CSV table of C-alpha atoms in Angstrom, one decimal:
chain,number,residue,atom,x,y,z
A,1,MET,CA,-16.7,16.7,-26.4
A,2,GLN,CA,-13.7,18.1,-24.4
A,3,GLN,CA,-11.5,20.3,-26.6
A,4,PRO,CA,-7.8,19.7,-26.6
A,5,HIS,CA,-5.3,22.2,-25.1
A,6,THR,CA,-2.0,22.9,-26.6
A,7,LEU,CA,1.7,23.5,-25.7
A,8,GLU,CA,4.1,25.2,-28.1
A,9,GLY,CA,7.8,25.2,-28.3
A,10,LYS,CA,10.8,23.0,-29.3
A,11,VAL,CA,9.3,19.6,-28.8
A,12,LEU,CA,11.5,16.4,-28.4
A,13,SER,CA,9.1,14.0,-30.2
A,14,ALA,CA,9.7,10.3,-30.7
A,15,LYS,CA,10.9,11.2,-34.2
A,16,GLY,CA,13.3,14.0,-33.1
A,17,TRP,CA,13.1,17.7,-32.5
A,18,VAL,CA,10.1,19.6,-33.8
A,19,GLN,CA,9.4,23.4,-33.7
A,20,GLY,CA,5.7,23.3,-33.2
A,21,ARG,CA,2.7,22.3,-31.0
A,22,ILE,CA,1.4,19.4,-29.0
A,23,GLU,CA,-2.4,19.0,-28.6
A,24,ILE,CA,-3.6,17.3,-25.4
A,25,GLU,CA,-7.0,15.7,-25.1
A,26,LYS,CA,-8.0,14.4,-21.7
A,27,ASP,CA,-4.9,12.4,-20.5
A,28,ARG,CA,-3.3,11.7,-23.9
A,29,ILE,CA,-1.3,13.3,-26.6
A,30,ALA,CA,-3.7,13.8,-29.5
A,31,ALA,CA,-1.4,15.4,-32.1
A,32,ILE,CA,2.1,16.8,-32.7
A,33,ASN,CA,2.4,19.4,-35.4
A,34,GLY,CA,5.5,21.4,-36.6
A,35,THR,CA,8.7,21.4,-38.6
A,36,SER,CA,11.8,19.3,-37.9
A,37,LEU,CA,14.7,20.8,-36.1
A,38,ALA,CA,18.3,19.9,-35.5
A,39,GLU,CA,19.5,19.5,-31.9
A,40,PRO,CA,18.9,22.9,-30.2
A,41,ASN,CA,21.8,25.0,-29.2
A,42,ILE,CA,21.0,26.4,-25.8
A,43,ALA,CA,23.4,29.3,-26.0
A,44,ALA,CA,22.0,30.4,-29.3
A,45,ASN,CA,18.3,30.2,-28.4
A,46,ALA,CA,16.2,33.2,-27.5
A,47,GLN,CA,15.5,34.0,-23.9
A,48,ASP,CA,11.8,32.9,-24.1
A,49,CYS,CA,12.6,29.5,-25.7
A,50,SER,CA,10.6,26.6,-24.3
A,51,TYR,CA,11.8,23.0,-24.5
A,52,ILE,CA,9.0,20.4,-24.2
A,53,LEU,CA,10.3,17.0,-23.2
A,54,PRO,CA,8.7,13.7,-22.0
A,55,GLY,CA,8.0,13.6,-18.3
A,56,PHE,CA,10.7,12.0,-16.2
A,57,ILE,CA,10.4,8.4,-14.9
A,58,ASP,CA,12.3,7.6,-11.7
A,59,LEU,CA,12.7,4.0,-10.9
A,60,HIS,CA,14.3,4.5,-7.5
A,61,VAL,CA,12.5,6.7,-5.0
A,62,HIS,CA,12.6,6.3,-1.2
A,63,GLY,CA,11.0,9.5,-0.2
A,64,GLY,CA,10.7,13.3,-0.4
A,65,GLY,CA,9.2,16.3,1.3
A,66,GLY,CA,10.1,15.0,4.8
A,67,ARG,CA,8.3,11.6,4.3
A,68,ASP,CA,9.6,8.1,3.7
A,69,ILE,CA,8.0,5.5,1.5
A,70,MET,CA,8.2,3.0,4.4
A,71,GLU,CA,5.6,5.1,6.3
A,72,GLY,CA,2.9,4.2,3.8
A,73,GLY,CA,-0.4,6.1,4.1
A,74,ASP,CA,-0.4,9.8,3.3
A,75,ALA,CA,3.4,9.8,3.0
A,76,LEU,CA,2.9,8.4,-0.5
A,77,THR,CA,0.8,11.4,-1.5
A,78,THR,CA,3.5,13.8,-0.2
A,79,VAL,CA,6.3,11.9,-2.0
A,80,ALA,CA,4.3,11.8,-5.3
A,81,ARG,CA,3.5,15.5,-5.1
A,82,ILE,CA,7.1,16.6,-4.3
A,83,HIS,CA,8.6,14.6,-7.1
A,84,ALA,CA,6.0,15.7,-9.6
A,85,SER,CA,6.8,19.3,-8.8
A,86,HIS,CA,10.3,18.6,-10.0
A,87,GLY,CA,9.3,16.9,-13.3
A,88,THR,CA,8.9,13.3,-12.3
A,89,THR,CA,5.6,12.2,-13.9
A,90,ALA,CA,5.9,8.5,-12.9
A,91,LEU,CA,8.0,6.6,-10.3
A,92,LEU,CA,8.5,3.3,-8.5
A,93,ALA,CA,8.0,3.4,-4.7
A,94,THR,CA,11.3,1.9,-3.4
A,95,THR,CA,11.5,0.0,-0.2
A,96,VAL,CA,14.5,-0.6,2.1
A,97,THR,CA,15.4,-3.8,3.9
A,98,ALA,CA,12.9,-4.6,6.7
A,99,PRO,CA,11.2,-7.5,8.4
A,100,LYS,CA,8.7,-9.4,6.4
A,101,ALA,CA,5.7,-8.1,8.4
A,102,THR,CA,6.8,-4.5,7.8
A,103,LEU,CA,7.3,-5.1,4.1
A,104,GLU,CA,3.8,-6.7,3.8
A,105,THR,CA,2.3,-3.7,5.5
A,106,VAL,CA,4.1,-1.2,3.3
A,107,LEU,CA,3.4,-3.1,0.1
A,108,THR,CA,-0.3,-3.3,1.0
A,109,ALA,CA,-0.4,0.5,1.6
A,110,ILE,CA,1.3,1.2,-1.7
A,111,ASP,CA,-1.2,-1.0,-3.6
A,112,ARG,CA,-4.1,0.7,-1.8
A,113,TYR,CA,-2.7,4.1,-2.9
A,114,MET,CA,-2.4,2.9,-6.5
A,115,GLN,CA,-5.9,1.6,-6.5
A,116,ASP,CA,-7.8,4.2,-4.5
A,117,VAL,CA,-6.0,7.5,-4.6
A,118,PRO,CA,-6.8,9.7,-7.6
A,119,LEU,CA,-4.1,11.5,-9.4
A,120,ALA,CA,-3.9,14.4,-7.0
A,121,GLU,CA,-1.2,16.7,-8.3
A,122,GLY,CA,1.5,14.0,-8.1
A,123,SER,CA,3.6,11.5,-9.9
A,124,ARG,CA,1.9,8.3,-11.0
A,125,ILE,CA,3.2,5.4,-8.9
A,126,LEU,CA,3.7,2.5,-11.3
A,127,GLY,CA,4.6,-0.1,-8.7
A,128,VAL,CA,7.4,-1.1,-6.4
A,129,HIS,CA,11.1,-1.4,-6.5
A,130,LEU,CA,12.0,-3.9,-3.8
A,131,GLU,CA,15.5,-2.9,-2.9
A,132,GLY,CA,16.4,-5.8,-0.5
A,133,PRO,CA,16.2,-7.5,1.8
A,134,TYR,CA,17.9,-10.0,-0.6
A,135,ILE,CA,21.3,-8.3,-0.5
A,136,ASN,CA,24.7,-9.0,0.9
A,137,ALA,CA,25.2,-8.0,4.6
A,138,GLY,CA,28.7,-7.0,3.7
A,139,LYS,CA,27.4,-4.3,1.3
A,140,LEU,CA,24.5,-2.7,3.2
A,141,GLY,CA,25.5,0.8,2.4
A,142,ALA,CA,22.7,2.7,4.2
A,143,GLN,CA,20.3,-0.2,4.2
A,144,PRO,CA,19.0,-1.4,7.6
A,145,ASP,CA,20.4,-4.8,8.6
A,146,PHE,CA,17.4,-7.0,7.9
A,147,VAL,CA,19.1,-9.1,5.2
A,148,CYS,CA,17.9,-12.5,4.3
A,149,ALA,CA,18.1,-14.9,1.4
A,150,ALA,CA,15.3,-14.7,-1.1
A,151,GLN,CA,12.6,-17.3,-1.3
A,152,LEU,CA,10.3,-17.4,-4.3
A,153,GLU,CA,7.2,-18.2,-2.1
A,154,GLU,CA,7.8,-15.1,-0.1
A,155,ILE,CA,8.2,-12.9,-3.2
A,156,GLU,CA,5.1,-14.4,-4.7
A,157,GLN,CA,3.2,-13.3,-1.6
A,158,TYR,CA,4.5,-9.8,-2.1
A,159,LEU,CA,3.5,-9.9,-5.8
A,160,GLN,CA,-0.1,-10.8,-4.7
A,161,ARG,CA,-0.2,-7.5,-2.7
A,162,VAL,CA,1.2,-5.0,-5.2
A,163,PRO,CA,2.8,-4.9,-8.7
A,164,ILE,CA,6.6,-5.4,-8.0
A,165,ARG,CA,8.4,-4.1,-11.1
A,166,VAL,CA,12.0,-4.3,-10.0
A,167,VAL,CA,13.9,-6.4,-7.4
A,168,THR,CA,17.4,-5.7,-6.3
A,169,LEU,CA,19.4,-8.7,-5.1
A,170,ALA,CA,23.0,-9.9,-4.6
A,171,PRO,CA,23.6,-12.7,-7.1
A,172,GLU,CA,26.4,-14.5,-5.1
A,173,ILE,CA,23.9,-15.5,-2.4
A,174,ASN,CA,23.0,-19.2,-2.5
A,175,GLY,CA,19.8,-19.9,-4.5
A,176,HIS,CA,19.6,-16.4,-6.1
A,177,HIS,CA,20.6,-17.6,-9.6
A,178,ALA,CA,17.6,-19.8,-9.8
A,179,LEU,CA,15.4,-17.1,-8.4
A,180,ILE,CA,16.5,-14.7,-11.1
A,181,ARG,CA,15.2,-17.1,-13.7
A,182,GLN,CA,11.9,-17.5,-11.9
A,183,LEU,CA,11.3,-13.8,-11.3
A,184,THR,CA,12.2,-12.9,-14.9
A,185,ALA,CA,9.7,-15.4,-16.1
A,186,ARG,CA,7.1,-13.5,-14.0
A,187,GLY,CA,7.9,-10.2,-15.7
A,188,VAL,CA,9.9,-8.8,-12.8
A,189,ARG,CA,13.1,-6.9,-13.6
A,190,VAL,CA,16.0,-8.2,-11.5
A,191,GLN,CA,18.8,-5.8,-10.8
A,192,ILE,CA,22.2,-6.6,-9.3
A,193,GLY,CA,23.1,-4.5,-6.3
A,194,HIS,CA,24.4,-4.3,-2.7
A,195,THR,CA,26.7,-7.1,-3.6
A,196,LEU,CA,30.2,-8.5,-2.9
A,197,GLY,CA,29.9,-10.7,-6.0
A,198,SER,CA,32.7,-11.2,-8.5
A,199,TYR,CA,32.7,-10.3,-12.2
A,200,GLU,CA,31.9,-14.0,-12.9
A,201,ASP,CA,28.9,-13.7,-10.5
A,202,GLY,CA,27.6,-10.7,-12.4
A,203,VAL,CA,28.0,-12.3,-15.8
A,204,ALA,CA,26.3,-15.5,-14.6
A,205,ALA,CA,23.4,-13.5,-13.2
A,206,LEU,CA,22.9,-11.7,-16.6
A,207,ALA,CA,22.9,-15.1,-18.3
A,208,GLN,CA,20.1,-16.1,-15.9
A,209,GLY,CA,18.0,-13.1,-16.9
A,210,ALA,CA,19.1,-10.2,-14.6
A,211,SER,CA,18.6,-7.1,-16.6
A,212,GLY,CA,20.2,-4.2,-14.7
A,213,PHE,CA,22.4,-2.8,-12.0
A,214,THR,CA,21.3,-0.8,-9.0
A,215,HIS,CA,23.0,2.6,-8.5
A,216,LEU,CA,26.0,1.6,-10.6
A,217,PHE,CA,29.4,1.9,-8.8
A,218,ASN,CA,27.8,2.3,-5.4
A,219,VAL,CA,27.8,-0.6,-2.8
A,220,MET,CA,29.2,-3.2,-5.3
A,221,THR,CA,32.6,-4.6,-6.1
A,222,GLY,CA,34.6,-2.2,-8.2
A,223,LEU,CA,36.6,-2.5,-11.3
A,224,GLN,CA,40.2,-3.6,-10.9
A,225,HIS,CA,42.3,-4.9,-13.8
A,226,ARG,CA,42.7,-8.4,-12.3
A,227,ALA,CA,39.3,-8.5,-10.5
A,228,PRO,CA,36.8,-6.6,-12.7
A,229,GLY,CA,34.0,-7.0,-10.1
A,230,ILE,CA,30.3,-6.3,-10.6
A,231,VAL,CA,31.2,-2.9,-12.1
A,232,GLY,CA,33.3,-4.7,-14.7
A,233,ALA,CA,30.4,-7.0,-15.5
A,234,ALA,CA,28.1,-4.0,-16.0
A,235,LEU,CA,30.5,-2.1,-18.2
A,236,ALA,CA,31.4,-5.1,-20.3
A,237,HIS,CA,28.0,-6.7,-20.7
A,238,GLY,CA,25.2,-4.5,-19.4
A,239,GLU,CA,22.4,-3.1,-21.6
A,240,TYR,CA,20.7,-1.2,-18.8
A,241,ALA,CA,21.9,0.2,-15.4
A,242,GLU,CA,20.9,2.8,-12.9
A,243,LEU,CA,23.1,5.7,-12.1
A,244,ILE,CA,22.7,8.5,-9.6
A,245,PRO,CA,23.8,11.7,-11.4
A,246,ASP,CA,24.0,14.0,-8.4
A,247,LEU,CA,27.8,14.5,-9.0
A,248,LEU,CA,28.4,13.2,-5.4
A,249,HIS,CA,27.7,9.5,-5.6
A,250,VAL,CA,29.7,9.1,-8.8
A,251,HIS,CA,32.6,11.2,-10.2
A,252,GLU,CA,31.9,12.9,-13.5
A,253,GLY,CA,34.7,10.8,-15.1
A,254,ALA,CA,33.2,7.5,-14.0
A,255,MET,CA,29.8,8.7,-15.2
A,256,LYS,CA,31.3,9.3,-18.7
A,257,VAL,CA,32.8,5.8,-18.6
A,258,ALA,CA,29.4,4.3,-17.9
A,259,LEU,CA,27.7,6.4,-20.5
A,260,ARG,CA,30.1,5.3,-23.1
A,261,ALA,CA,30.0,1.6,-22.1
A,262,ILE,CA,26.3,0.9,-21.3
A,263,PRO,CA,24.0,1.7,-24.2
A,264,ARG,CA,20.8,2.4,-22.3
A,265,LEU,CA,22.1,3.6,-19.0
A,266,PHE,CA,19.3,5.4,-17.2
A,267,CYS,CA,19.4,7.8,-14.2
A,268,VAL,CA,17.5,7.7,-10.9
A,269,THR,CA,17.5,9.9,-7.9
A,270,ASP,CA,17.6,7.4,-5.0
A,271,ALA,CA,15.8,10.3,-3.3
A,272,THR,CA,15.1,10.1,0.4
A,273,SER,CA,12.7,12.0,2.8
A,274,ALA,CA,15.4,14.8,2.9
A,275,THR,CA,14.6,15.7,-0.7
A,276,ALA,CA,13.2,19.2,-1.1
A,277,MET,CA,13.7,19.9,2.6
A,278,PRO,CA,16.1,22.0,4.6
A,279,ASP,CA,19.2,20.6,6.3
A,280,GLY,CA,18.4,18.4,9.3
A,281,GLU,CA,17.5,14.9,10.4
A,282,TYR,CA,15.2,12.6,8.5
A,283,ARG,CA,14.2,9.0,8.2
A,284,LEU,CA,15.3,6.2,5.8
A,285,GLY,CA,13.5,3.1,7.0
A,286,THR,CA,14.6,2.6,10.6
A,287,HIS,CA,17.7,4.8,10.1
A,288,THR,CA,18.1,8.4,11.0
A,289,VAL,CA,19.9,10.3,8.3
A,290,THR,CA,21.2,13.8,8.2
A,291,LYS,CA,21.0,16.2,5.3
A,292,CYS,CA,24.0,18.6,5.3
A,293,LEU,CA,26.8,19.8,3.1
A,294,GLY,CA,25.0,18.9,-0.1
A,295,GLY,CA,24.3,15.2,0.8
A,296,VAL,CA,22.4,12.8,2.9
A,297,ARG,CA,24.4,10.6,5.3
A,298,LEU,CA,24.4,8.2,8.2
A,299,ALA,CA,26.1,9.2,11.4
A,300,ASP,CA,29.3,7.5,10.3
A,301,GLY,CA,29.4,9.5,7.1
A,302,THR,CA,28.0,6.8,4.7
A,303,LEU,CA,26.0,8.2,1.9
A,304,ALA,CA,22.3,7.4,2.5
A,305,GLY,CA,20.4,7.9,-0.7
A,306,SER,CA,20.3,11.4,-2.0
A,307,MET,CA,18.4,14.7,-2.1
A,308,LEU,CA,18.4,14.8,-5.9
A,309,THR,CA,15.4,15.7,-8.0
A,310,MET,CA,15.0,14.7,-11.7
A,311,ASP,CA,15.0,18.3,-13.0
A,312,GLN,CA,18.4,18.8,-11.3
A,313,ALA,CA,19.5,15.4,-12.7
A,314,PHE,CA,18.7,16.7,-16.2
A,315,ARG,CA,20.7,19.8,-15.6
A,316,ASN,CA,23.6,17.8,-14.3
A,317,LEU,CA,23.7,15.6,-17.4
A,318,VAL,CA,23.7,18.6,-19.7
A,319,LYS,CA,26.4,20.2,-17.5
A,320,ILE,CA,28.8,17.2,-18.1
A,321,GLY,CA,28.3,17.4,-21.9
A,322,LEU,CA,25.2,15.4,-22.9
A,323,SER,CA,22.8,16.8,-25.5
A,324,LEU,CA,19.3,17.8,-24.4
A,325,ALA,CA,17.9,14.8,-26.2
A,326,ASP,CA,20.5,12.3,-24.7
A,327,ALA,CA,19.9,13.6,-21.2
A,328,SER,CA,16.1,13.4,-21.7
A,329,HIS,CA,16.3,9.8,-23.0
A,330,ARG,CA,18.2,8.7,-19.9
A,331,LEU,CA,15.5,10.2,-17.6
A,332,SER,CA,12.4,9.2,-19.6
A,333,LEU,CA,12.7,6.9,-22.7
A,334,TYR,CA,15.2,4.4,-21.3
A,335,PRO,CA,13.4,3.8,-17.9
A,336,ALA,CA,10.1,3.5,-19.8
A,337,ASP,CA,11.6,0.9,-22.2
A,338,TYR,CA,13.2,-0.9,-19.3
A,339,LEU,CA,9.7,-1.5,-17.8
A,340,GLY,CA,8.3,-2.3,-21.2
A,341,LEU,CA,6.1,0.8,-21.2
A,342,THR,CA,5.2,2.2,-24.7
A,343,ASP,CA,2.8,4.8,-23.6
A,344,ARG,CA,5.1,6.8,-21.3
A,345,GLY,CA,8.6,8.3,-21.6
A,346,ARG,CA,8.1,9.6,-25.2
A,347,ILE,CA,6.1,12.2,-27.0
A,348,VAL,CA,4.1,10.4,-29.6
A,349,GLU,CA,0.4,10.5,-30.5
A,350,GLY,CA,-1.6,8.2,-28.2
A,351,ALA,CA,0.9,8.2,-25.3
A,352,TYR,CA,0.0,9.7,-21.9
A,353,ALA,CA,0.5,13.4,-21.8
A,354,ASP,CA,3.3,13.2,-19.4
A,355,LEU,CA,5.3,16.3,-20.2
A,356,VAL,CA,7.9,18.8,-18.8
A,357,VAL,CA,8.7,22.3,-20.1
A,358,PHE,CA,12.0,24.0,-19.5
A,359,ASN,CA,13.2,27.4,-20.4
A,360,ARG,CA,16.6,28.4,-22.0
A,361,GLU,CA,18.3,28.3,-18.6
A,362,LEU,CA,16.9,24.7,-18.1
A,363,GLU,CA,14.6,25.9,-15.3
A,364,LEU,CA,11.5,23.8,-15.0
A,365,GLN,CA,8.5,25.9,-16.1
A,366,ALA,CA,5.6,23.4,-16.3
A,367,VAL,CA,4.8,19.7,-15.6
A,368,TYR,CA,1.8,17.7,-16.9
A,369,VAL,CA,0.9,14.3,-15.5
A,370,GLU,CA,-1.5,12.5,-17.7
A,371,GLY,CA,-2.6,15.9,-19.1
A,372,LYS,CA,-3.1,17.5,-15.7
A,373,SER,CA,-1.0,20.6,-14.9
A,374,ILE,CA,1.1,20.2,-11.7
A,375,ALA,CA,2.1,23.1,-9.4
A,376,ILE,CA,5.8,23.8,-9.6
A,377,THR,CA,7.8,24.4,-6.4
A,378,ASN,CA,11.4,25.4,-5.6
A,379,VAL,CA,12.2,26.6,-9.1
A,380,LYS,CA,15.7,28.1,-9.0
């Protein structure tokens, strides 16, 4: 019988902070032992303090390490390894708008990876976030212009190829309200994004079963006092929404508004192939994007995803005032709950041993994906 191995430190368990030990057996958490703690004070903790948190779950990843999800094949391995080395233990492979034949090829490749590729020092790919092509051509952002109205038959063909966990669409497009009901009934999370819709469109979409908002504030109608827009619908009625906490896509003040208004706001990277790479030119679907001056942009200056990693997202959330526990929940627990996962995103007996370890300076020290230790790169 395989003997468990252990991790010791300040553990953010499902019941709160514990000073103690986690026992890992194979790919699961076998036991948690220790004494209860109050929320740790970073400044007061010893230099050798270790914080053990649930592994991060990123529901919006386009690429990393110079590779783009739309390439399929070994690009998926590179992306999974890069993000795991920054604390992401599970993710959704996120597509961009593309012709149907291209999407079919990519989705087949993702499913093949999920079925055939062993966990090789990388994040577990849980399925697909289909970001478009069912968006508004007037709010492309950095999406290639292959927009079309959604048809249930087409999406069902995609569902037969790979588990699609999230679909982003613009609710104002004719026929999309009915589609929201149909997709929700099939267990797909529908998010509102890349939209010119009104506040009323957003509220109606939520009533039909839409459950989230894609990169809140970005490429959607903003909040005005006589035209609250999709942002207003999210702030007034949303339970879940994505946010990119790179401190570039969204101002710190707007982040705090969303954190106060949306109970289970969770954070994503929207990472591109430029993530964990030097400045230069990279791919986002059919687009060429440039990484420079702390961001990733199209030639006209439009933000084109990000170069964010989840360990940096964690530090950014703490920097703007969130507690360690609150920051952790928005990167692990809430995205897990959003997908209906009870065996990830939390430290509890029987859950997958998806764990990250930080030191007092919140530098990433160790990552475990389903009990397997992952090599750490680019630690600051």
